[in-house]
PDB file of C-alpha atoms in Angstrom:
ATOM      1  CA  UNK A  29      -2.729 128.127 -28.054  1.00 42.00           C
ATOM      2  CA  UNK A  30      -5.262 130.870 -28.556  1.00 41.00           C
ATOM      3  CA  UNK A  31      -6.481 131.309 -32.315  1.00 38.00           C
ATOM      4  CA  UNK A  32      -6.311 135.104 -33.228  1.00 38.00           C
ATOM      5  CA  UNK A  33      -9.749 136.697 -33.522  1.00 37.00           C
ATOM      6  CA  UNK A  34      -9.204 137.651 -36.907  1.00 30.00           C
ATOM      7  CA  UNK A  35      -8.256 134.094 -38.045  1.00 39.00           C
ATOM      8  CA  UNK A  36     -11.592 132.430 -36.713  1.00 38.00           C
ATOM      9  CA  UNK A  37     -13.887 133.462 -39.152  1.00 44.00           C
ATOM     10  CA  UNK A  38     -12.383 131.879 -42.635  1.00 42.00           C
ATOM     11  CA  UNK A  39     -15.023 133.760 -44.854  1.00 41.00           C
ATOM     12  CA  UNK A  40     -14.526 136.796 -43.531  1.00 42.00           C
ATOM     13  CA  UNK A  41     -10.431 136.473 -43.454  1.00 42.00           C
ATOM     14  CA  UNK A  42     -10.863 135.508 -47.211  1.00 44.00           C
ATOM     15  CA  UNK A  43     -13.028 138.658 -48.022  1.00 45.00           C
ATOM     16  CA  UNK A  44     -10.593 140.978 -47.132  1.00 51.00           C
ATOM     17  CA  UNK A  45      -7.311 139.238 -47.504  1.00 58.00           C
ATOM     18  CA  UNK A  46      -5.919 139.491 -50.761  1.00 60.00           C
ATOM     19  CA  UNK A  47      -3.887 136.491 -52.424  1.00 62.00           C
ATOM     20  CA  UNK A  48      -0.224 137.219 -52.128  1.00 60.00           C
ATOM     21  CA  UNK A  49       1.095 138.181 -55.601  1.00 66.00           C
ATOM     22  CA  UNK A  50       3.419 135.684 -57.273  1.00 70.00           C
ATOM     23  CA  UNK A  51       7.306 136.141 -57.197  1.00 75.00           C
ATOM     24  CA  UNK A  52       8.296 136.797 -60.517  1.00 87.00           C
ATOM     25  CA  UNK A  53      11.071 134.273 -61.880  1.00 90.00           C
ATOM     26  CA  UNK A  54      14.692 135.442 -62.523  1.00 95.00           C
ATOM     27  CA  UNK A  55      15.901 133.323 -66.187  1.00 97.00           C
ATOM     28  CA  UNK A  56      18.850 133.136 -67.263  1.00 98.00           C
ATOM     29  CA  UNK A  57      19.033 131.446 -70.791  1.00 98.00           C
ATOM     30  CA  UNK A  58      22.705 129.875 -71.856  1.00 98.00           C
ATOM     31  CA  UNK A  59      23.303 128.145 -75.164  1.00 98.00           C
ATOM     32  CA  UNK A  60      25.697 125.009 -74.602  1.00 98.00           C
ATOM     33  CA  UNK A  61      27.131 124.303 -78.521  1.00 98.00           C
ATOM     34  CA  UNK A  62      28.307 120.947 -79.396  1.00 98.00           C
ATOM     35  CA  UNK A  63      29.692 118.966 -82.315  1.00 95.00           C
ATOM     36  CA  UNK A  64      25.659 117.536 -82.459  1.00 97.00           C
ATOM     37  CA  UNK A  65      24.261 120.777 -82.346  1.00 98.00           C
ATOM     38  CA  UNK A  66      23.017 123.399 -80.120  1.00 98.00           C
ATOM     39  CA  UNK A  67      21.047 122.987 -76.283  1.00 98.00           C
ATOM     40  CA  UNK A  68      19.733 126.092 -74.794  1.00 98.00           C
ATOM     41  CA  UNK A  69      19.417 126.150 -71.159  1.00 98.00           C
ATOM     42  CA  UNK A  70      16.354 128.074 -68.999  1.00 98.00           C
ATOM     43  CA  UNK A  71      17.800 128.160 -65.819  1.00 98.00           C
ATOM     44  CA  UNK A  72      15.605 129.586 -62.522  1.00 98.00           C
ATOM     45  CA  UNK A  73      17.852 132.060 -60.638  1.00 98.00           C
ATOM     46  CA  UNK A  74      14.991 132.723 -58.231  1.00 98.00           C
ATOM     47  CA  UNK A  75      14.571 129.218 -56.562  1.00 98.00           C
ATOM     48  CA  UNK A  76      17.976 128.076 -57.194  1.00 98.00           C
ATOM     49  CA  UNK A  77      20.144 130.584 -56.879  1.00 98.00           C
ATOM     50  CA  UNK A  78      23.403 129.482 -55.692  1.00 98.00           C
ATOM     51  CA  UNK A  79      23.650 126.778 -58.195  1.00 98.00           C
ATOM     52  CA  UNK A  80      22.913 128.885 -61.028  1.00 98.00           C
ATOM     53  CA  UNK A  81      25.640 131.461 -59.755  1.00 98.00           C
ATOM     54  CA  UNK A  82      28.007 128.447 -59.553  1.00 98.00           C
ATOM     55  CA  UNK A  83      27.302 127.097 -63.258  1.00 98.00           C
ATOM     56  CA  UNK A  84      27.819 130.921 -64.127  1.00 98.00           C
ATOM     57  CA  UNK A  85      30.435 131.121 -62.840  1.00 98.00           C
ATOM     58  CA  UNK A  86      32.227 128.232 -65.513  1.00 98.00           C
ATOM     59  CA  UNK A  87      30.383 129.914 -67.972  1.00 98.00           C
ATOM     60  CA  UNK A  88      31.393 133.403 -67.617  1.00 98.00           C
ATOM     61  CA  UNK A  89      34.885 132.557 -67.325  1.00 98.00           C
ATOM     62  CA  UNK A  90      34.928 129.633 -70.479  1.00 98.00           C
ATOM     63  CA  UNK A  91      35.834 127.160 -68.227  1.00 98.00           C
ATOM     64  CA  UNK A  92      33.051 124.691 -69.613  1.00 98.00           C
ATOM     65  CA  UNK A  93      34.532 125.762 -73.126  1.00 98.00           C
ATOM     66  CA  UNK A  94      36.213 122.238 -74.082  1.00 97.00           C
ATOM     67  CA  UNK A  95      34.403 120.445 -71.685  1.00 98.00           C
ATOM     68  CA  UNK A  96      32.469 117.200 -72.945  1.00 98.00           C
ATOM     69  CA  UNK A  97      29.121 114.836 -72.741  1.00 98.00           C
ATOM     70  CA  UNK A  98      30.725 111.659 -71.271  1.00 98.00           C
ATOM     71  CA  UNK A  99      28.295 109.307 -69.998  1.00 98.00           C
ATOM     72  CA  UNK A 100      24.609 108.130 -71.245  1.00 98.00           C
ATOM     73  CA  UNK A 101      22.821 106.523 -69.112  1.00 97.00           C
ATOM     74  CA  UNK A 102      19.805 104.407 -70.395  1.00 97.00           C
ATOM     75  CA  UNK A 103      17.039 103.233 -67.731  1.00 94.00           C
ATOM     76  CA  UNK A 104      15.034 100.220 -68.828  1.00 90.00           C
ATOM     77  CA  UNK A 105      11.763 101.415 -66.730  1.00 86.00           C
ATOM     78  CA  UNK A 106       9.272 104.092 -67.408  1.00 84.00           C
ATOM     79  CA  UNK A 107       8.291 106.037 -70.866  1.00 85.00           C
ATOM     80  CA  UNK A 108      11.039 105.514 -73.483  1.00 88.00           C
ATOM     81  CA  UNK A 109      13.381 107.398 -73.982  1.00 92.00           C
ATOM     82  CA  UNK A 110      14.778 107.141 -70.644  1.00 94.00           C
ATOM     83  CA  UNK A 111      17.553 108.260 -68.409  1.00 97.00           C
ATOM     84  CA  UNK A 112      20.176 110.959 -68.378  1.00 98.00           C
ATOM     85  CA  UNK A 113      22.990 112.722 -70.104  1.00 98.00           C
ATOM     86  CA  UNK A 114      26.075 114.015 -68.307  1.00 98.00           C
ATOM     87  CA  UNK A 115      28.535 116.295 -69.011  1.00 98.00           C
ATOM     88  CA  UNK A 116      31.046 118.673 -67.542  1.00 98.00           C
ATOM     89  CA  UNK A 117      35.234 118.842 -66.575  1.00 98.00           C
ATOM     90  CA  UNK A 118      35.282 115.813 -64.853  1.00 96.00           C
ATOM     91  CA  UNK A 119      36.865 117.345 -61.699  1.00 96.00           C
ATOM     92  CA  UNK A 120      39.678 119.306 -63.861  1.00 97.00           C
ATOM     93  CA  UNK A 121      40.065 122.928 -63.534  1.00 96.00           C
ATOM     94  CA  UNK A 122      36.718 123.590 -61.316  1.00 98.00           C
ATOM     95  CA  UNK A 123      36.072 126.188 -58.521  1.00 98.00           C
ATOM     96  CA  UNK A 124      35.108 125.128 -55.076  1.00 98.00           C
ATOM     97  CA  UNK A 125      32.238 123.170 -54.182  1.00 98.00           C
ATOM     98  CA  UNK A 126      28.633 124.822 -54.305  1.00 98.00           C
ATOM     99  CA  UNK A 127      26.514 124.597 -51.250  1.00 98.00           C
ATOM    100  CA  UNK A 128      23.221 121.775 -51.776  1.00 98.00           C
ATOM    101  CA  UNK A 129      20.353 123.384 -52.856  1.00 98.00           C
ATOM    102  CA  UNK A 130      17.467 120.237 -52.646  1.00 98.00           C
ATOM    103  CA  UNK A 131      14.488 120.228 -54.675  1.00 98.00           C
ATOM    104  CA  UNK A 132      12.381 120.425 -51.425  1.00 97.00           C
ATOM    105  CA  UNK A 133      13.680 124.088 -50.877  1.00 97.00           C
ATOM    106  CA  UNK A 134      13.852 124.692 -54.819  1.00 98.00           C
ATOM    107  CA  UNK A 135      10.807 123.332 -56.454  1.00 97.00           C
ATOM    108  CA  UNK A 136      12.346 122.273 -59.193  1.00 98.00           C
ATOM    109  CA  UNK A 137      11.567 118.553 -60.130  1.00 98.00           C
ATOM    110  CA  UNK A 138      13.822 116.320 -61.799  1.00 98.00           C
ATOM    111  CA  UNK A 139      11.514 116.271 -64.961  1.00 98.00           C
ATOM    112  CA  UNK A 140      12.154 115.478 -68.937  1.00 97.00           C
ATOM    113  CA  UNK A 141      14.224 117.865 -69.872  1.00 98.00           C
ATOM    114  CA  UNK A 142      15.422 119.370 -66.572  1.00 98.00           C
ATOM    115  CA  UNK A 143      19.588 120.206 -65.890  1.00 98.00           C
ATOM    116  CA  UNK A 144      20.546 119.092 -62.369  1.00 98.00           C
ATOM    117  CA  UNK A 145      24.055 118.915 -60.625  1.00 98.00           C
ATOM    118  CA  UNK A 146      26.173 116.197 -60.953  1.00 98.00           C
ATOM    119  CA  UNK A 147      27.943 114.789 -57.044  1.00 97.00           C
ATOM    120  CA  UNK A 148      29.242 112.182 -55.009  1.00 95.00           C
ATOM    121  CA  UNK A 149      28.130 113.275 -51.331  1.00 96.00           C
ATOM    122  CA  UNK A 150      25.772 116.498 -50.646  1.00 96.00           C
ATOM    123  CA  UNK A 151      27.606 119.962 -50.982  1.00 97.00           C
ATOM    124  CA  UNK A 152      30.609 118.149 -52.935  1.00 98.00           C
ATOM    125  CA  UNK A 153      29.249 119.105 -56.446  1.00 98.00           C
ATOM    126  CA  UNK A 154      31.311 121.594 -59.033  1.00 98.00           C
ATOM    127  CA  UNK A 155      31.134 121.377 -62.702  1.00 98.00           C
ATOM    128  CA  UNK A 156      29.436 118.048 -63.293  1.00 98.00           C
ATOM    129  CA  UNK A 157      25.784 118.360 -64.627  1.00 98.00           C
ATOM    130  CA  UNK A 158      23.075 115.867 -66.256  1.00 98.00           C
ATOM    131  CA  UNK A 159      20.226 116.626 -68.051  1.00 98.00           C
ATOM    132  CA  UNK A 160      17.040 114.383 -67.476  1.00 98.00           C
ATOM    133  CA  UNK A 161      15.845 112.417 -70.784  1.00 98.00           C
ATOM    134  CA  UNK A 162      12.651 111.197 -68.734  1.00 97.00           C
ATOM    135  CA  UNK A 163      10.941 112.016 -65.492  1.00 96.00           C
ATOM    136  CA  UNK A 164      13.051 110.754 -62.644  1.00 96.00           C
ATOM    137  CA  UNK A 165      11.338 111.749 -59.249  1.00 96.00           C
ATOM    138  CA  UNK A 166      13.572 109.117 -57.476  1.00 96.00           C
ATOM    139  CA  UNK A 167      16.674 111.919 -58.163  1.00 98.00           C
ATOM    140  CA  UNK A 168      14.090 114.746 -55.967  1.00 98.00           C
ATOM    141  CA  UNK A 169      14.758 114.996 -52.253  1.00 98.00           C
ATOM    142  CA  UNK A 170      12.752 112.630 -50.062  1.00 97.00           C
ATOM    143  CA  UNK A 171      12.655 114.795 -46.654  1.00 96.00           C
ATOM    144  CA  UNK A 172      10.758 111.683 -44.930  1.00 96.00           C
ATOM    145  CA  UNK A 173      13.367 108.929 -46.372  1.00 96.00           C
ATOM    146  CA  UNK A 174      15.420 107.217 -43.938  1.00 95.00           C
ATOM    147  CA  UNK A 175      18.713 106.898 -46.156  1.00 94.00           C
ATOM    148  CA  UNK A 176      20.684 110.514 -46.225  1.00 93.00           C
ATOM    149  CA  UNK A 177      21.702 110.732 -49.985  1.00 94.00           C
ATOM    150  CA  UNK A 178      17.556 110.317 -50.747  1.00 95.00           C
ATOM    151  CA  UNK A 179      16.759 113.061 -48.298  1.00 96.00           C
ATOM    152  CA  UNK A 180      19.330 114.802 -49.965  1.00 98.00           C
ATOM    153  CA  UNK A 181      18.359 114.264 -53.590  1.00 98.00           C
ATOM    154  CA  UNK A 182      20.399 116.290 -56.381  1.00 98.00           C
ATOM    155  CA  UNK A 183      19.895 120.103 -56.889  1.00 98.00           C
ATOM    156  CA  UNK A 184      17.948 121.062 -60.203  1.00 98.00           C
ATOM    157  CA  UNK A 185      18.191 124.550 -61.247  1.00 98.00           C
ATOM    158  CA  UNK A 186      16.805 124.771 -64.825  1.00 98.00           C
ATOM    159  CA  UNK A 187      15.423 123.030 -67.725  1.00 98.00           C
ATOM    160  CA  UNK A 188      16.104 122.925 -71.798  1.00 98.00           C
ATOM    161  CA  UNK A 189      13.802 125.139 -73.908  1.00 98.00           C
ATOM    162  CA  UNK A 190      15.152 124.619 -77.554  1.00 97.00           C
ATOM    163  CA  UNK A 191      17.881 121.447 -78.388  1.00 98.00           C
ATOM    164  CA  UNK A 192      16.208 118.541 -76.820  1.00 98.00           C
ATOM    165  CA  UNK A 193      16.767 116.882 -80.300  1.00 98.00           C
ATOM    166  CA  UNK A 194      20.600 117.383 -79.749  1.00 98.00           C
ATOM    167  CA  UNK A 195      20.277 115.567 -76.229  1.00 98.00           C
ATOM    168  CA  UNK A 196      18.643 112.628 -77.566  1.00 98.00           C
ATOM    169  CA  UNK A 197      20.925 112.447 -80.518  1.00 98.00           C
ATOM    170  CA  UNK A 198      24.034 112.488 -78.156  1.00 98.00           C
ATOM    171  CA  UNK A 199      22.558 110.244 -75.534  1.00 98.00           C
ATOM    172  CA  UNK A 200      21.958 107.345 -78.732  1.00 98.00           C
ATOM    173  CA  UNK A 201      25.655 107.850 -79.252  1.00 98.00           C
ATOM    174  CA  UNK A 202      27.677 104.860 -78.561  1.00 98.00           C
ATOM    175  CA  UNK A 203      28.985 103.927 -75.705  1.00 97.00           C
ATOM    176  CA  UNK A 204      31.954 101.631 -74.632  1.00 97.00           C
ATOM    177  CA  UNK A 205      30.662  98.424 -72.968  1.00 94.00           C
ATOM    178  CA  UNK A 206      34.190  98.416 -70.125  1.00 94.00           C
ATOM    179  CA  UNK A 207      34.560 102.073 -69.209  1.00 94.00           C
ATOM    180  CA  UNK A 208      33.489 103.725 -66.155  1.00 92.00           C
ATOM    181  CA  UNK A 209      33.731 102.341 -62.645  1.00 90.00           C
ATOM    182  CA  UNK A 210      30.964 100.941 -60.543  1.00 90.00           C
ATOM    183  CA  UNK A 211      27.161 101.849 -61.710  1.00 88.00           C
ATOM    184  CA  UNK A 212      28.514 104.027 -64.375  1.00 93.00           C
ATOM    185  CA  UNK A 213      30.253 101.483 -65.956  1.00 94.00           C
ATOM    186  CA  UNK A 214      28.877 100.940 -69.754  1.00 95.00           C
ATOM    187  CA  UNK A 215      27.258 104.164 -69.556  1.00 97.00           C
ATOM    188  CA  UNK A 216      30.723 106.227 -70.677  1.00 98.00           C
ATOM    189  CA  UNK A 217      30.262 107.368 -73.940  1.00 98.00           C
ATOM    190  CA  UNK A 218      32.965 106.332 -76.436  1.00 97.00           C
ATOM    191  CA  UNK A 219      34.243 109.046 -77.552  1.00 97.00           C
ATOM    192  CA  UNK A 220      32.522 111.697 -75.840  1.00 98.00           C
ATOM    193  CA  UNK A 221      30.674 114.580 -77.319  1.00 98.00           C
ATOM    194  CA  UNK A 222      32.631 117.721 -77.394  1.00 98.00           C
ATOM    195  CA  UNK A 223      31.056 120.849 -76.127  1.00 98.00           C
ATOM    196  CA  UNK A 224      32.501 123.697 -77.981  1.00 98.00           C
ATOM    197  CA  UNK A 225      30.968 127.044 -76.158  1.00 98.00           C
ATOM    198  CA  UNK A 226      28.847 127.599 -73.837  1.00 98.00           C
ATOM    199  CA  UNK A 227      27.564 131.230 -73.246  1.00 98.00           C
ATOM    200  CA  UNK A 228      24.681 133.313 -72.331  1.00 98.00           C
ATOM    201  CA  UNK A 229      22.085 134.199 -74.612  1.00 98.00           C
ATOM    202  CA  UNK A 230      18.969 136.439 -74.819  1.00 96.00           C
ATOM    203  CA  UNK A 231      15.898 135.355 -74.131  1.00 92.00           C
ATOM    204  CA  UNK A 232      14.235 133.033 -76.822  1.00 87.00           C
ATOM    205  CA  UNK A 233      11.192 135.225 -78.283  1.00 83.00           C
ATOM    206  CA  UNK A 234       7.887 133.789 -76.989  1.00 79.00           C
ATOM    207  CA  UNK A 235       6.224 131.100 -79.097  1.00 68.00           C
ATOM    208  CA  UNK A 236       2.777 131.694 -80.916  1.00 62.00           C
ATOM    209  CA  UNK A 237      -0.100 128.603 -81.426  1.00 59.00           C
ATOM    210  CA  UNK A 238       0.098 127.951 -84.997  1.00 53.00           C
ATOM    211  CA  UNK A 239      -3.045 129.282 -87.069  1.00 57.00           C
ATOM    212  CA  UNK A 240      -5.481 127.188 -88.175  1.00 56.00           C
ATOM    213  CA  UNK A 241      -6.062 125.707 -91.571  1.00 48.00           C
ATOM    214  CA  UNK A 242      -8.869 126.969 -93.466  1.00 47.00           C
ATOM    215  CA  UNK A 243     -11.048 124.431 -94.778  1.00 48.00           C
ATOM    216  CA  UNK A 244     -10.347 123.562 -98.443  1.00 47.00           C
ATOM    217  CA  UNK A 245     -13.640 124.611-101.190  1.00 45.00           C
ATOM    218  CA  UNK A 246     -15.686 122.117-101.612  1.00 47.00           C
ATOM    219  CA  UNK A 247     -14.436 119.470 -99.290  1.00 43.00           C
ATOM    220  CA  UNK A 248     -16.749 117.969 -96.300  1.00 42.00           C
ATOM    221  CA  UNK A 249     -16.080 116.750 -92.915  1.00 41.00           C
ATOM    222  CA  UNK A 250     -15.417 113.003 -92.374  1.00 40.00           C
ATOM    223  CA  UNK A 251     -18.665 111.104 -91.328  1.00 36.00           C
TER     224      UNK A 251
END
């Protein structure tokens, strides 16, 4: 292959390339309100957008309105508190299937804090959704991984930015120690969590770094 003339010389390529400006990032902020309290949802319409048209779909049309948090599931390894919440219909009353968005083409890492799709194979998921309680890079795609549902992975699309409080408190709830089939069994919260609304809301208004204390008369700093 022959390199380009104008690609040989790196210095002078970066003097008179400029950087490509960033995309700027489509939110869409939804409040989920529950018998425990309020969870508001960032979610990235730019990287993932066919999930987040999916989700808005239920939302927009009260679907999830009803719905509940049904399963808690507590993971003995890495930092405390760890796991994930799940909620959704269950498979009741849901639109088709949304196409698989991976976190290879999306970005989006399965973090603390981040909402993902729930599924059984790739492509199948609907209405089902967890939220992540601790990092859990095991649920990202692994292109290289010889097993399909790793390559795969599960689609994030969005993260909580006020409510995290709420998820712990509902993911502490109890949980019955027979329900649930196969690896989800003793994870099935008993009763579930009712979600009472879920709609979108405005933007939350951009947090400010606290000011900082003056120092008291007369006092001294510690030796």
């Amino acid at each position: 292959m022959t390199i380009p003339a104008y690609a040989q010389d790196g210095s002078a390529a970066a003097a008179s390339v400029a950087p490509a400006p960033a995309t700027p990032v489509e939110h869409v902020y939804v409040a989920l309100t529950t018998n425990a309290g309020a969870i508001v949802l960032d979610l990235d319409k730019t990287h993932a957008p066919l999930t987040v048209a999916n989700f808005l779909k239920y939302v927009d049309s009260k679907r999830f309105n009803g719905a509940t948090f049904y399963r808690a599931m507590h993971l003995d390894w890495g930092d405390a508190p760890n796991g994930l919440l799940q909620g959704g219909l269950q498979g009741v009353n849901v639109f088709p299937p949304v196409a698989h968005e991976p976190t290879s083409a999306t970005g989006i890492s399965h973090k603390a804090g981040t909402i993902s799709m729930a599924r059984f194979a790739p492509g199948s998921a609907t209405a089902d959704f967890t939220i992540m309680l601790g990092d859990i890079p095991s649920l990202d795609a692994q292109p290289a991984s010889d097993n399909p549902e790793s390559r795969a992975g599960f689609a994030a699309f969005g993260h909580v930015v006020s409510g995290m409080d709420v998820v712990h408190r509902i993911w502490d709830e109890p949980r019955s120690a027979t329900k649930g089939e196969g690896v989800m069994k003793g994870q099935m919260l008993e009763p579930p969590v009712k979600i009472v609304s879920v709609r979108r809301v405005p933007a939350p208004p951009p947090s400010t770094p606290s000011p900082e204390m003056p120092e008291a008369p007369g006092s001294s700093a510690a030796p």
